[in-house]
PDB file of C-alpha atoms and ligand atoms in Angstrom:
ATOM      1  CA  UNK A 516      13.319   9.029   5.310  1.00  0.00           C
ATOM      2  CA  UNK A 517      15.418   7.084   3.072  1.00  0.00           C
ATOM      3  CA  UNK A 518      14.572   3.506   1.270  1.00  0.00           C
ATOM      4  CA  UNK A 519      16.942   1.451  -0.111  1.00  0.00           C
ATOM      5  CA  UNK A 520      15.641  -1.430  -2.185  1.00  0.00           C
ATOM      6  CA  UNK A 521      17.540  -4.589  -3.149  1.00  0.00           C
ATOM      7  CA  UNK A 522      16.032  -5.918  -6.228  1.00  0.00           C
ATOM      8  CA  UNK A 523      17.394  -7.798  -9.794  1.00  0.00           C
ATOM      9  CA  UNK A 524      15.551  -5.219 -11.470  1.00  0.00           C
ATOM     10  CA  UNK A 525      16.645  -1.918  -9.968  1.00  0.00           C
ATOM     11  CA  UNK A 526      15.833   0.313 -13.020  1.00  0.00           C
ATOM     12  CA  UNK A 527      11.896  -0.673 -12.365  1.00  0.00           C
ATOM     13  CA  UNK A 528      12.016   0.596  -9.086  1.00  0.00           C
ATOM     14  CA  UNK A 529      13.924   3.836  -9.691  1.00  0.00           C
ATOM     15  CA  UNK A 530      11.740   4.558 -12.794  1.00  0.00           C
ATOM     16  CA  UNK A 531       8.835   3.577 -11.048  1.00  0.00           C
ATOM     17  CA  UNK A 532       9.447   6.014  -7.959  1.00  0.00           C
ATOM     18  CA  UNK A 533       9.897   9.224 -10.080  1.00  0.00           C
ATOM     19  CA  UNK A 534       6.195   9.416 -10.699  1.00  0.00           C
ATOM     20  CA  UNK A 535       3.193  11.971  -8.783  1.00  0.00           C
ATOM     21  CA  UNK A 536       3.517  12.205  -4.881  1.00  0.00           C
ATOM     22  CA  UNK A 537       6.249   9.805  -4.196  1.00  0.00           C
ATOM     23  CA  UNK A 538       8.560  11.254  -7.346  1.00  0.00           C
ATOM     24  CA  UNK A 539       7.715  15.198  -5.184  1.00  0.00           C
ATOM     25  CA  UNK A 540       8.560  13.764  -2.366  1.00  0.00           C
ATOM     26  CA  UNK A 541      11.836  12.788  -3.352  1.00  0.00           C
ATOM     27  CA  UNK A 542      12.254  16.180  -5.348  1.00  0.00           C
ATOM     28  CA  UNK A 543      11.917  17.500  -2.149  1.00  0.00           C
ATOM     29  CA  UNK A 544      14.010  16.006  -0.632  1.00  0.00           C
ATOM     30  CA  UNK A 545      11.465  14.483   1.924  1.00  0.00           C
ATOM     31  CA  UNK A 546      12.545  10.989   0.875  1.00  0.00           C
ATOM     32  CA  UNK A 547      15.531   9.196  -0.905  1.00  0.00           C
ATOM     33  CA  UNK A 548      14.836   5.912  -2.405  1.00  0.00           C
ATOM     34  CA  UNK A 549      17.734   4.209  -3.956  1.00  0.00           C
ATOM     35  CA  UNK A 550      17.692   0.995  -5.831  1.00  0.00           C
ATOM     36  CA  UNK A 551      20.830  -1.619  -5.880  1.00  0.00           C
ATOM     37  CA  UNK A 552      21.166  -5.399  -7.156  1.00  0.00           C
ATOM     38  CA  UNK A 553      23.023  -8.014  -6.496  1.00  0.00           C
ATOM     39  CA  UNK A 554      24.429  -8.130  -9.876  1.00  0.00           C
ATOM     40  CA  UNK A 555      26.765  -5.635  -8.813  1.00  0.00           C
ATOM     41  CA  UNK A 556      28.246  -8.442  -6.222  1.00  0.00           C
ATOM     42  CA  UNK A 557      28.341 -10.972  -8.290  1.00  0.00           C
ATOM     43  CA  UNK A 558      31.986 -11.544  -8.707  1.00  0.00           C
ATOM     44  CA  UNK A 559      32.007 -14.128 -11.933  1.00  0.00           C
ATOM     45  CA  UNK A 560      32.176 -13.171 -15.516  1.00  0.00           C
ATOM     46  CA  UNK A 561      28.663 -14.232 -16.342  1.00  0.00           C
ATOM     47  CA  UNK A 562      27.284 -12.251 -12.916  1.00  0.00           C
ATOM     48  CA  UNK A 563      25.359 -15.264 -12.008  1.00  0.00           C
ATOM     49  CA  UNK A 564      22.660 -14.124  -9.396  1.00  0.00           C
ATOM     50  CA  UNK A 565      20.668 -17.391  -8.816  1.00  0.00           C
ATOM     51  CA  UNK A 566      21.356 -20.364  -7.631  1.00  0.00           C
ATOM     52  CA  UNK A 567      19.675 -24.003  -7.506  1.00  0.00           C
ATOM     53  CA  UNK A 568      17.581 -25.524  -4.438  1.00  0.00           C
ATOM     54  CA  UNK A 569      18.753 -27.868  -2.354  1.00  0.00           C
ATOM     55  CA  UNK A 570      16.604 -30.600  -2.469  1.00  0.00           C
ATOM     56  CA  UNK A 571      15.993 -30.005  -6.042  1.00  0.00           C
ATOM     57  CA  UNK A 572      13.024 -29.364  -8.216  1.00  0.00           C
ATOM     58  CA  UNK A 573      12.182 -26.556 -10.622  1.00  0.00           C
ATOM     59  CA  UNK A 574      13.168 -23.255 -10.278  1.00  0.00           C
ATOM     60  CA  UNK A 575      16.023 -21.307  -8.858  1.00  0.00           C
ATOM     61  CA  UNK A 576      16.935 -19.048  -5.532  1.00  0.00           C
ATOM     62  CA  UNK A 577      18.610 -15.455  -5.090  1.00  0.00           C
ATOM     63  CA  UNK A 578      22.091 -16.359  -4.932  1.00  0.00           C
ATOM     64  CA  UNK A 579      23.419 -16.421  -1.490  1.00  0.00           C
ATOM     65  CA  UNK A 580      26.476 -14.348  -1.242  1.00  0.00           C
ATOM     66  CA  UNK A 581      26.188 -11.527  -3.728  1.00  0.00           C
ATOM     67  CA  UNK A 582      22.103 -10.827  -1.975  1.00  0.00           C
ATOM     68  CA  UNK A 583      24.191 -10.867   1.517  1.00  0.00           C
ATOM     69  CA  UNK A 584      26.379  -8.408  -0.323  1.00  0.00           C
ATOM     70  CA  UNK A 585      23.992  -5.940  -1.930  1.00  0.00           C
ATOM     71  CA  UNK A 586      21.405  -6.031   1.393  1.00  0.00           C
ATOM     72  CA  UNK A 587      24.941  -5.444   3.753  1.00  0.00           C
ATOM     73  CA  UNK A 588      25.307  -2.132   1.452  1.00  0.00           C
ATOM     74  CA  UNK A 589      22.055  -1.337   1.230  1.00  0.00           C
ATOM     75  CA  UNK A 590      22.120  -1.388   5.277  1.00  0.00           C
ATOM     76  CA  UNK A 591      25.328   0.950   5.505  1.00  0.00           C
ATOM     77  CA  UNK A 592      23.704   3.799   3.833  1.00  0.00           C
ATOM     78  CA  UNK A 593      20.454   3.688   6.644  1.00  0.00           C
ATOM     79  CA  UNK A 594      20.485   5.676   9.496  1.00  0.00           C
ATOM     80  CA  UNK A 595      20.953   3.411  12.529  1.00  0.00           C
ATOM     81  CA  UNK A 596      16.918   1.979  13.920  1.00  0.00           C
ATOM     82  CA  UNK A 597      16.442   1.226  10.443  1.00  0.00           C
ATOM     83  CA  UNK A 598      13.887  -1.793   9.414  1.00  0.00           C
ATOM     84  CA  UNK A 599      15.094  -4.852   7.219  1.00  0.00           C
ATOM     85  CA  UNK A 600      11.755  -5.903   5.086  1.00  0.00           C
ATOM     86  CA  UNK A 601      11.532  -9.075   2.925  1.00  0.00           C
ATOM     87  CA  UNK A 602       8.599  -8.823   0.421  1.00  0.00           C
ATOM     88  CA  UNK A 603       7.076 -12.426   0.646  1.00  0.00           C
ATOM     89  CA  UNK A 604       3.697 -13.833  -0.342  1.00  0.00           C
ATOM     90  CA  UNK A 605       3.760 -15.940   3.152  1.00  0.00           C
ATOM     91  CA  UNK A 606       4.626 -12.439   5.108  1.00  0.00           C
ATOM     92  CA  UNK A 607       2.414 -10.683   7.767  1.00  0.00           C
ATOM     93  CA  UNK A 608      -0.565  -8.909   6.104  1.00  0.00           C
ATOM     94  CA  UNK A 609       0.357  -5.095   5.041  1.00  0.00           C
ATOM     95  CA  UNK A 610      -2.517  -2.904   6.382  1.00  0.00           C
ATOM     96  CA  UNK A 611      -2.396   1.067   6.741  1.00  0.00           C
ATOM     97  CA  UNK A 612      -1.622   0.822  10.311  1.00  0.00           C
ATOM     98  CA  UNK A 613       1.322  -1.167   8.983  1.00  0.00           C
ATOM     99  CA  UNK A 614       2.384   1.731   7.226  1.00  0.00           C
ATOM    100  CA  UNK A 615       1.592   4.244   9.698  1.00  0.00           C
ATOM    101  CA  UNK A 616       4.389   2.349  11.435  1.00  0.00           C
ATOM    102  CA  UNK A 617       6.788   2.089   9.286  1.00  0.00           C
ATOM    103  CA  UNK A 618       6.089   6.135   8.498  1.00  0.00           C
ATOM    104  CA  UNK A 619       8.262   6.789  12.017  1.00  0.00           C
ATOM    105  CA  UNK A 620      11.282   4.834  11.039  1.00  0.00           C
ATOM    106  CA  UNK A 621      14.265   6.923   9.929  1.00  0.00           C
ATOM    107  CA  UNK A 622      15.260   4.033   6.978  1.00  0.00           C
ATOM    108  CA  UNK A 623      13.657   0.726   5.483  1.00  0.00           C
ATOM    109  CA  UNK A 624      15.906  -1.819   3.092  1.00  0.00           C
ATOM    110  CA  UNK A 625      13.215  -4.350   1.262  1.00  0.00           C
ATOM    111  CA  UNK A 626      14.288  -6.701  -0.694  1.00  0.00           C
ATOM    112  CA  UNK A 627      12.446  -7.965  -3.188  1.00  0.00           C
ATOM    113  CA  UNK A 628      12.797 -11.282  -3.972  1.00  0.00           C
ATOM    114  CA  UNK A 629      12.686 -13.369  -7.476  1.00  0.00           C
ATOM    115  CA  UNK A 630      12.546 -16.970  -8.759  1.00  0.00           C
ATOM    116  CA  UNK A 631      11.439 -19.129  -6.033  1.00  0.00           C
ATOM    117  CA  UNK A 632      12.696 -16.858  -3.029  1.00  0.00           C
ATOM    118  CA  UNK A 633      15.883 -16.284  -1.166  1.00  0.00           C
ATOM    119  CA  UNK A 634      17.509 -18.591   1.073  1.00  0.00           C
ATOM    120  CA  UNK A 635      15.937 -19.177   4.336  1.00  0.00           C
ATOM    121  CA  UNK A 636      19.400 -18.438   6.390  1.00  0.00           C
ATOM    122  CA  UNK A 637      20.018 -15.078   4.855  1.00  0.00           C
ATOM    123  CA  UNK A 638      16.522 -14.016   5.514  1.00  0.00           C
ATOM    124  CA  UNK A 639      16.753 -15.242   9.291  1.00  0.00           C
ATOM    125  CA  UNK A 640      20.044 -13.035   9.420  1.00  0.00           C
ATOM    126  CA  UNK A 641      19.097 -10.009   7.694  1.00  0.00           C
ATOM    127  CA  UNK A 642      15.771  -9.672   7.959  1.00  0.00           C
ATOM    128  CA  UNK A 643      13.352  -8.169  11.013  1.00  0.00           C
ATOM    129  CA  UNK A 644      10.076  -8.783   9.168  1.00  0.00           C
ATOM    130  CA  UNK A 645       8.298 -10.474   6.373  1.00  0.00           C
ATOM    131  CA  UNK A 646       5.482  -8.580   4.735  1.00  0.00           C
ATOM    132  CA  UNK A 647       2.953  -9.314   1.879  1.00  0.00           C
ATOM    133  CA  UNK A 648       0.751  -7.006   0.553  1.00  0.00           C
ATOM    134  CA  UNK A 649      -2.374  -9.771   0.076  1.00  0.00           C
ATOM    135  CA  UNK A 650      -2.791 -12.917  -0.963  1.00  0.00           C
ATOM    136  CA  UNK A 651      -2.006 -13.365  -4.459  1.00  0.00           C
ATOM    137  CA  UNK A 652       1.589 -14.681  -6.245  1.00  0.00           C
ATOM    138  CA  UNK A 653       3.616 -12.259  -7.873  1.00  0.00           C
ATOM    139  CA  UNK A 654       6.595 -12.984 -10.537  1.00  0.00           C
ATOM    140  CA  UNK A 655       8.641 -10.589  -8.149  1.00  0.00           C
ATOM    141  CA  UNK A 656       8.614  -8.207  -4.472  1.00  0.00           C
ATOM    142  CA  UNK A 657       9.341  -5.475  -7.025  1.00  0.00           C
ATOM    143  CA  UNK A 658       5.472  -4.257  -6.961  1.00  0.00           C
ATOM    144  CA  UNK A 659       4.792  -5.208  -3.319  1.00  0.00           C
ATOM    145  CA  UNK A 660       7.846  -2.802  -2.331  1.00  0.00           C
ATOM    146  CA  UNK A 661       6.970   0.054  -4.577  1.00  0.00           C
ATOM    147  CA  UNK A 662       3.166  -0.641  -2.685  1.00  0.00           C
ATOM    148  CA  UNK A 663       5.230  -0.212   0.714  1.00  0.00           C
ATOM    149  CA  UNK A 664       6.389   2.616  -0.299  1.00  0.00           C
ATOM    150  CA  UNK A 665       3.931   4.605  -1.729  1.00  0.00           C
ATOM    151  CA  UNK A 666       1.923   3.432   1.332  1.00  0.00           C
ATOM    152  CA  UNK A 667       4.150   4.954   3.717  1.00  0.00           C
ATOM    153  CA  UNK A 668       5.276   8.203   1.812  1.00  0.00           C
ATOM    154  CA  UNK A 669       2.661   9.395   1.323  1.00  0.00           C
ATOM    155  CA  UNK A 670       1.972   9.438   5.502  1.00  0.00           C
ATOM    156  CA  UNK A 671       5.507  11.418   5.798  1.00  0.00           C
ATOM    157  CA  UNK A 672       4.944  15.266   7.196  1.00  0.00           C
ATOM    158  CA  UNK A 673       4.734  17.581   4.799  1.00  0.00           C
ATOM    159  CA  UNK A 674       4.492  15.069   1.810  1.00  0.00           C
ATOM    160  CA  UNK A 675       0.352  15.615   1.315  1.00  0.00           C
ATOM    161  CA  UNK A 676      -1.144  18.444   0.877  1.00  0.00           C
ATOM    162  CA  UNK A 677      -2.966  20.373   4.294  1.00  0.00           C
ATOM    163  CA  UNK A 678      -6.529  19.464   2.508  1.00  0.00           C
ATOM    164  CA  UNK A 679      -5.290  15.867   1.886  1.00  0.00           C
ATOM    165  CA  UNK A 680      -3.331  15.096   5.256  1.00  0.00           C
ATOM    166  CA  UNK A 681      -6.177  16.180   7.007  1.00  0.00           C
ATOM    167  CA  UNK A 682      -8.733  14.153   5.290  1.00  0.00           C
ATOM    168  CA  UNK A 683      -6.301  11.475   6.028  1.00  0.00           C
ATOM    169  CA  UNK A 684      -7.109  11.172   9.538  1.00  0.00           C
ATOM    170  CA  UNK A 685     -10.067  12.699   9.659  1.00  0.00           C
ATOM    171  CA  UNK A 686     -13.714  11.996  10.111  1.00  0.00           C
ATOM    172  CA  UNK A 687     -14.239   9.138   7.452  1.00  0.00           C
ATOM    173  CA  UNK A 688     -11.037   6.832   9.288  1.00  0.00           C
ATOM    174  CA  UNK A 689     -12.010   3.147   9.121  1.00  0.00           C
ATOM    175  CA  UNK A 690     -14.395   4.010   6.570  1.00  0.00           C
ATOM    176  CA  UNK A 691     -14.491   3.333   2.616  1.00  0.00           C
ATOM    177  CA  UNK A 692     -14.466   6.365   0.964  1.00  0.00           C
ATOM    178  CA  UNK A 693     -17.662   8.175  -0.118  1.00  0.00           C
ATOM    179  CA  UNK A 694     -18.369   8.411  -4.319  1.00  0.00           C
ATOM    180  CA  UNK A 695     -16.782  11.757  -5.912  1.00  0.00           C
ATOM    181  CA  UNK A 696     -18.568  13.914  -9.344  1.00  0.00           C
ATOM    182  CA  UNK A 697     -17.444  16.152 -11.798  1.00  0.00           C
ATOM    183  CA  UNK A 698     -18.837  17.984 -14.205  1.00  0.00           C
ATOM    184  CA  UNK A 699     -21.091  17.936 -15.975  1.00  0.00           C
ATOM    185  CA  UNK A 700     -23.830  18.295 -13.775  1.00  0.00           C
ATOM    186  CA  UNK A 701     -25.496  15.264 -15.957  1.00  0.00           C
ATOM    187  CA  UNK A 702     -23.346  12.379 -17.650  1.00  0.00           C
ATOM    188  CA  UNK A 703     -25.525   9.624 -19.835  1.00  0.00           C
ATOM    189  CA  UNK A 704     -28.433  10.344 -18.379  1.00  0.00           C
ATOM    190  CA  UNK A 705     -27.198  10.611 -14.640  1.00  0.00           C
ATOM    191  CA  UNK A 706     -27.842  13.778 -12.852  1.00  0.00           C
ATOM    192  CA  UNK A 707     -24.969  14.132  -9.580  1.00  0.00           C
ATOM    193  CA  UNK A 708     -26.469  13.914  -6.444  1.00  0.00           C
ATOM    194  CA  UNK A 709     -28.590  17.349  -5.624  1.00  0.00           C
ATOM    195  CA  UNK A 710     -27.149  17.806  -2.403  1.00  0.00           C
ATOM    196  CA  UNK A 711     -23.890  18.274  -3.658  1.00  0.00           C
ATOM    197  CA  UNK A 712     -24.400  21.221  -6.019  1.00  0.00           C
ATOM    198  CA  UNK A 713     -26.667  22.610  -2.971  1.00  0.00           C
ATOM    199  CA  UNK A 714     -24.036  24.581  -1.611  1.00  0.00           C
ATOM    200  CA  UNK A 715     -24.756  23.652   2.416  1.00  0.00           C
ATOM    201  CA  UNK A 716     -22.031  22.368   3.570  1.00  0.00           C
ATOM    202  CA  UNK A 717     -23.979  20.598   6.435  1.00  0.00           C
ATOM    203  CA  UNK A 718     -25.892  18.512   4.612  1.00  0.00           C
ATOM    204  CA  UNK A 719     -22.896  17.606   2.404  1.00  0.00           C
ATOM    205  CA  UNK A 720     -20.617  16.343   5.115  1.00  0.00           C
ATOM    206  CA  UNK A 721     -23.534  14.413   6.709  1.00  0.00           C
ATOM    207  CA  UNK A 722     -24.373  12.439   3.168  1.00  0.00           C
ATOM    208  CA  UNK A 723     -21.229  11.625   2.367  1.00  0.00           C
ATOM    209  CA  UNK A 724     -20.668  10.383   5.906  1.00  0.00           C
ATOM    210  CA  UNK A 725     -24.025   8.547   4.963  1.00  0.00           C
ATOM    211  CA  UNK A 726     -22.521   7.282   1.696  1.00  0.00           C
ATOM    212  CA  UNK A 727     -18.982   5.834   3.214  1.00  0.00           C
ATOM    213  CA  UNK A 728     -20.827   4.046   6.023  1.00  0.00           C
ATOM    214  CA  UNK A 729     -23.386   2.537   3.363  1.00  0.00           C
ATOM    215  CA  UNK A 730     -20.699   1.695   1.222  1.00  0.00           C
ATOM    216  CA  UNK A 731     -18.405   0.241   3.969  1.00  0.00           C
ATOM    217  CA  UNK A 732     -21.616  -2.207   5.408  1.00  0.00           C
ATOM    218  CA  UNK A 733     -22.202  -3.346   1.779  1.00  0.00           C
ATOM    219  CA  UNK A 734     -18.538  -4.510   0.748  1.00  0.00           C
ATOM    220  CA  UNK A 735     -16.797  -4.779   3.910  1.00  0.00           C
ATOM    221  CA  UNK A 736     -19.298  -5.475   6.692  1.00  0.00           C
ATOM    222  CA  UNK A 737     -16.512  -6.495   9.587  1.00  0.00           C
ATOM    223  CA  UNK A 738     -14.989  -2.798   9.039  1.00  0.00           C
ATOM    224  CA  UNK A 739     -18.458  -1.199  10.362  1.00  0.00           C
ATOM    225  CA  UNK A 740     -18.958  -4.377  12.663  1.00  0.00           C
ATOM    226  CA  UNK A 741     -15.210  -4.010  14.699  1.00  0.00           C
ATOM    227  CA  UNK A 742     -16.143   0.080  14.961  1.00  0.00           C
ATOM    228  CA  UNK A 743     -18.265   2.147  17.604  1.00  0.00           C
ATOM    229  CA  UNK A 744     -19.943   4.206  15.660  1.00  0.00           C
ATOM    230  CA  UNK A 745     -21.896   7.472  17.023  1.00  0.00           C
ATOM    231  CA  UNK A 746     -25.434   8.093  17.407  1.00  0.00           C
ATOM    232  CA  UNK A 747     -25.159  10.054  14.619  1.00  0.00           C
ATOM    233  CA  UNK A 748     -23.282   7.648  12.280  1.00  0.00           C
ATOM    234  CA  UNK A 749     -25.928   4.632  12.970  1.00  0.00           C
ATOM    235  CA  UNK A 750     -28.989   6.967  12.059  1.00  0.00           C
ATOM    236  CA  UNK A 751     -27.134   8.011   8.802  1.00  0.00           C
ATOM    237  CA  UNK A 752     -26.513   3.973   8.436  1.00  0.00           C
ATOM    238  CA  UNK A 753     -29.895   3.545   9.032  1.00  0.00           C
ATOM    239  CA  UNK A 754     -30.904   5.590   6.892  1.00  0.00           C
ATOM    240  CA  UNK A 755     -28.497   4.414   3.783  1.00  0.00           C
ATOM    241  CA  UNK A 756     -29.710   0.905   4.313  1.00  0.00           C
ATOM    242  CA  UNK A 757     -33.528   1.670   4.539  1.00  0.00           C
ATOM    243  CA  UNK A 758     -33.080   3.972   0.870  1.00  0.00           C
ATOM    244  CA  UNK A 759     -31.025   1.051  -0.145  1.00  0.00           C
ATOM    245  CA  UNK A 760     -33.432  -2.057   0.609  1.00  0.00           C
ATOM    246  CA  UNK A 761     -36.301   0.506  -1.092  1.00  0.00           C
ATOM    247  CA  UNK A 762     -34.467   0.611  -4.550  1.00  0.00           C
ATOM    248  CA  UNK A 763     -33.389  -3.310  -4.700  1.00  0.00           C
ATOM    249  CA  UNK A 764     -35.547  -5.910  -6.036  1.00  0.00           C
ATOM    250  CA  UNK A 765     -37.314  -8.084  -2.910  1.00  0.00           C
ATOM    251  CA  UNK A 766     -34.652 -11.150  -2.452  1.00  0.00           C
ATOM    252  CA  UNK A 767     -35.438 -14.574  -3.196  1.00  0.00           C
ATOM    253  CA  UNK A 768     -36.086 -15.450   0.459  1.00  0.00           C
TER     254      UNK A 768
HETATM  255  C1  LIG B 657       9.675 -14.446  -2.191  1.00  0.00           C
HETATM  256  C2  LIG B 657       5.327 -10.870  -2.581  1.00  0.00           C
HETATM  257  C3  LIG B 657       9.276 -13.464  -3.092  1.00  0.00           C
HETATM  258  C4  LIG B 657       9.419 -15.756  -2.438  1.00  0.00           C
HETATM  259  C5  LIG B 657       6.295 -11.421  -3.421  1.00  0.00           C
HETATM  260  C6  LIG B 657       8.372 -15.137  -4.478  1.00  0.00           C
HETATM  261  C7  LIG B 657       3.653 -11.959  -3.852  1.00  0.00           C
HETATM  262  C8  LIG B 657       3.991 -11.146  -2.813  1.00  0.00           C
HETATM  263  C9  LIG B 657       8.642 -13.833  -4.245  1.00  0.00           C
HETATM  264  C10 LIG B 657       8.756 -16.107  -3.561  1.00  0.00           C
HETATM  265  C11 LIG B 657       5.877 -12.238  -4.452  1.00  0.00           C
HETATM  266  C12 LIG B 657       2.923 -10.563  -1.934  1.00  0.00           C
HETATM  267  C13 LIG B 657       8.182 -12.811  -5.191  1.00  0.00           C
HETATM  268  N1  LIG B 657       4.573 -12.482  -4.652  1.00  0.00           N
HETATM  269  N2  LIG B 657       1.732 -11.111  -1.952  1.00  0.00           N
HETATM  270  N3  LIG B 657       6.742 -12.853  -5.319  1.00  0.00           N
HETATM  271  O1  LIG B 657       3.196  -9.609  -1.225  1.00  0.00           O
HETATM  272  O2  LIG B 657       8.460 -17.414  -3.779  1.00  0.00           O
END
């Protein structure tokens, strides 16, 4: 796959990109991301890359015609089916399915805006989609883009590990994840759960199944409520919530 991001700050992004799975990746040759800026468009002395608003007010917008410039170069070095992404906080939500789509494209440009945003035209006629990655206001799409990306190189073949592509989709999807120990065996007083030094691997799987669909009905109830879960899974829920409700404190009501 190859990413091309347009950005003011390019150096942020191509330092940022060199780092763990995504920086292998790319060592590998499994995926090129490449970082331009307008800057390098801008054809006055002072390489002016903002602009002010129509309409007035504070703050400034991407300059129009060296962004058109940088995003129109950034586009000739996809392969053709590429996707044009804007990083905006008044984008679609990004969710993992998001990424699993984005994972089939051959290319991806996302810009990454600055200052108050980019001009509405240029986004209408380079743009396919608008994404945010949550609903919060950032100083930049920097950070949202390098999210994108780590998101969806990591889902690449090959990119993972065996062990970690196949717990990927495996039997906890949907699911938070279940806690993890290391040694020692006690830390401040707190032994690790017996079962997992108990060497059956049974028992193992089925706790930690336990644990993630515990977890997942105490912080994010409408994940467990908008899945089918197996006879199986709701006894092991069951079972989490009775041993939960036994060690809190009787509520107020
Ligand atoms: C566009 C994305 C970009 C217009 C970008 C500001 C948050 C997100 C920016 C604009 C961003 C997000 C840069 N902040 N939630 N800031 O994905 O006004």
């Amino acid at each position: 796959m190859r990413i091309e991001v347009v950005t003011l700050f390019p150096e942020f992004v191509s330092e940022a990109v060199r780092f763990g799975v995504l920086g292998r990746a790319q060592d590998r040759g499994q995926v090129t991301v490449c970082a331009r800026t307008p800057r390098e468009f801008a054809d006055d002395p002072h390489k002016t890359v903002d602009d002010r608003p129509y309409g007035g007010g504070p703050g400034m917008v991407l300059k129009i015609e060296p962004t058109r410039s940088s995003i129109r170069a950034a586009k000739a070095r996809l392969p053709q089916g590429s996707r044009a992404v804007y990083l905006a906080a008044d984008g679609v939500r990004f969710t993992q399915a998001k990424a699993r789509e984005l994972a089939q494209l051959p290319g991806l440009m996302l810009l990454a805006g600055r200052y108050e945003g980019v001009d509405e035209r240029l986004i209408e006629a380079e743009i396919d989609e608008s994404i945010s990655i949550g609903d919060y206001v950032l100083s930049g799409g920097e950070l949202p883009a390098l999210v994108v990306i780590d998101a969806v190189v990591r889902l690449l073949p090959g990119v993972l590990g065996d062990d970690a592509s196949a717990q990927q989709d495996s039997f906890s999807e949907g699911l938070l994840d279940w806690p993890h120990y290391t040694r020692p065996e006690v830390f401040e007083g707190r032994a690790v759960p017996e079962v997992l030094a108990s060497g059956n691997h049974a028992a193992i799987r089925r706790w930690r199944m336990k644990q993630a669909l515990g977890r997942t009905w105490l912080r994010r109830r409408e994940l467990i409520e908008s899945m089918s879960l197996s006879t199986e899974q709701r006894r092991l829920l069951d079972e989490f919530l009775a041993e939960h409700r036994a060690s809190e404190p009787p509520s107020a009501t």
